[in-house]
Coordinates of N, CA and C in Angstrom, one line a residue:
X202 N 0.8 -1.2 0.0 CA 0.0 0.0 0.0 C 0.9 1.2 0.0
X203 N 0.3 2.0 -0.8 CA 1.0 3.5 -0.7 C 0.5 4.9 -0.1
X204 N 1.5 4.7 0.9 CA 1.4 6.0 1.9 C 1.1 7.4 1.1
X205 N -0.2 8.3 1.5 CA 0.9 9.7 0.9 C 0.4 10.3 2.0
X206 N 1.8 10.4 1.9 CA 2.8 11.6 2.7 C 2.1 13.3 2.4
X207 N 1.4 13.6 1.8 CA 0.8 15.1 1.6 C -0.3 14.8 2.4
X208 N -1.0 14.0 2.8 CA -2.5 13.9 3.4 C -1.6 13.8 5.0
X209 N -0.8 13.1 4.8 CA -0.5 12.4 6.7 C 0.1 13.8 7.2
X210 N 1.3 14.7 6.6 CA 1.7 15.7 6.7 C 0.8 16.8 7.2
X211 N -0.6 17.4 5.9 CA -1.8 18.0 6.0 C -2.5 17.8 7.5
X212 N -2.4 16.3 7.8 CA -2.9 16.1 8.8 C -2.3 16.6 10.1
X213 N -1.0 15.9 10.3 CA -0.8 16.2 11.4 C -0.3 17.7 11.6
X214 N -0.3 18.7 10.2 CA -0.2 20.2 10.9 C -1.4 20.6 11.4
X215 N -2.8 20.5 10.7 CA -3.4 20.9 11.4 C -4.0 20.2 12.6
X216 N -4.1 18.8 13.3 CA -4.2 18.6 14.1 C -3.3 19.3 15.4
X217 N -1.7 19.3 15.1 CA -1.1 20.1 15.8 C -1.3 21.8 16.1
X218 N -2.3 22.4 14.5 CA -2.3 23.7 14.7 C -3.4 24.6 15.6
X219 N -4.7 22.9 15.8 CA -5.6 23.1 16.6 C -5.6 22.9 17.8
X220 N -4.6 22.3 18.3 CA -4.0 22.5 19.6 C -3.4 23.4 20.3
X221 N -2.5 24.3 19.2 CA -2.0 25.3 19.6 C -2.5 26.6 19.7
X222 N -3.4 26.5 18.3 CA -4.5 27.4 18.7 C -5.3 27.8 19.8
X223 N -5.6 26.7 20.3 CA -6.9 26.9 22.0 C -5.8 27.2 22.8
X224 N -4.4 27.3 22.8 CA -3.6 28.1 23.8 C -3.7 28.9 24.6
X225 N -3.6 29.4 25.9 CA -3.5 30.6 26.3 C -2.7 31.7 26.1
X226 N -1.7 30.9 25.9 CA 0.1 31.7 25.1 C -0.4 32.5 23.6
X227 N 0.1 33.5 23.7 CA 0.1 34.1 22.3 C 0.8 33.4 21.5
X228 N 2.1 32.8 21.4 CA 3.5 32.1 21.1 C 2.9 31.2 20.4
X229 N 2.2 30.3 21.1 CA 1.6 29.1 20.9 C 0.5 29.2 19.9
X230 N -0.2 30.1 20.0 CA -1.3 30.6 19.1 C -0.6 30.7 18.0
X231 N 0.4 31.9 18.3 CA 0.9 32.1 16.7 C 1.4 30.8 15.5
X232 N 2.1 30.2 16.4 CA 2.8 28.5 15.9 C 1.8 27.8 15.7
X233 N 0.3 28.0 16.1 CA -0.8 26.6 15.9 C -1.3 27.8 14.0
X234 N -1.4 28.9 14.0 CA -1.7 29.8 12.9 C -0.6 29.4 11.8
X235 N 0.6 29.6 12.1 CA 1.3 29.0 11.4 C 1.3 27.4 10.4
X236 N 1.1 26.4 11.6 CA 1.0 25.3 11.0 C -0.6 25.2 9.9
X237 N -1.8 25.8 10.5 CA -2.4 25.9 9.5 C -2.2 26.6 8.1
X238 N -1.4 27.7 7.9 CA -1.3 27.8 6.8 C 0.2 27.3 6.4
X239 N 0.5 26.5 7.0 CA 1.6 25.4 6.0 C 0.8 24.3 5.9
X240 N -0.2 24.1 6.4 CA -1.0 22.9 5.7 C -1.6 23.6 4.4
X241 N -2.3 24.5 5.0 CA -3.1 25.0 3.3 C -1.8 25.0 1.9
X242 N -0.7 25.6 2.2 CA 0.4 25.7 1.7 C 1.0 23.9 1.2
X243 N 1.2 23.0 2.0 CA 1.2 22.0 1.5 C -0.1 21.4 0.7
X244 N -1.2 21.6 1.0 CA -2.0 21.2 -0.2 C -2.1 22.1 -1.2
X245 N -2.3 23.0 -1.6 CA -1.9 24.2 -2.3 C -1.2 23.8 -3.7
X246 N -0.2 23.2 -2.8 CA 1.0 23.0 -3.7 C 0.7 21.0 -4.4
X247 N 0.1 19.9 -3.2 CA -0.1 19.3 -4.4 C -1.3 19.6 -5.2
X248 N -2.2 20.5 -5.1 CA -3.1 20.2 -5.9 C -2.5 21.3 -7.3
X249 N -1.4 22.1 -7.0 CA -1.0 22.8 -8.5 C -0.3 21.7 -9.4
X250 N 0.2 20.9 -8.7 CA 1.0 19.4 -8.9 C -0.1 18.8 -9.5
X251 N -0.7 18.4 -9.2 CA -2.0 17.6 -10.1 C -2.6 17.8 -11.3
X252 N -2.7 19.4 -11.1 CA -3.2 20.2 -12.7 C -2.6 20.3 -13.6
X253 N -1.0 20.4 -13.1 CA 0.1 20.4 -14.1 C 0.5 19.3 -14.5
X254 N 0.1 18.1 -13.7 CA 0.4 16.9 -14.2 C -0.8 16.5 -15.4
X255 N -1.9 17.1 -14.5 CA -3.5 16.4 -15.5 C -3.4 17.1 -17.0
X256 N -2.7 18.5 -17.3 CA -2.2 19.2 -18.0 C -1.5 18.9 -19.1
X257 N -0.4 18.3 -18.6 CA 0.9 17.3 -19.2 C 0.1 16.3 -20.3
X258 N -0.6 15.5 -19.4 CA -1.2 14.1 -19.6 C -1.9 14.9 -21.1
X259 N -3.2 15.4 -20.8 CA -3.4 16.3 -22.1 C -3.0 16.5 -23.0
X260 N -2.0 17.7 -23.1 CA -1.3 17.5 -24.1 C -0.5 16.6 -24.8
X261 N 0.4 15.4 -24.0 CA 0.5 14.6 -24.7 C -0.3 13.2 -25.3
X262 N -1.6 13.8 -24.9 CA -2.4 13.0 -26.0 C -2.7 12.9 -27.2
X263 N -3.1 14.6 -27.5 CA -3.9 15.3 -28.4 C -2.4 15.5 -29.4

């Protein structure tokens, strides 16, 4: 079976980011804000990956 590593990743930032968020620490807050948008940021990025791949595929059909 194949792992992917963009979903387990996605996951555990924001799992981590919603933790850090309910903080009382500003610090911590900021770092749980953070990891959420490096999640968005890691999906972001594979789904430009996929278009440009589905893209590719396309053209070299036609």
């Amino acid at each position: 079976m194949k792992t992917n590593w963009t979903l387990l990743l996605t996951s555990v930032l924001l799992l981590g980011g919603f933790f850090l968020v309910r903080s009382p620490e500003e610090f911590s807050q900021g770092l749980g804000y953070a990891f959420i948008l490096g999640a968005c940021a890691v999906q972001l990025r594979y789904l430009l990956t996929s278009i440009s791949s589905y893209r590719r595929r396309q053209l070299d059909q036609s």
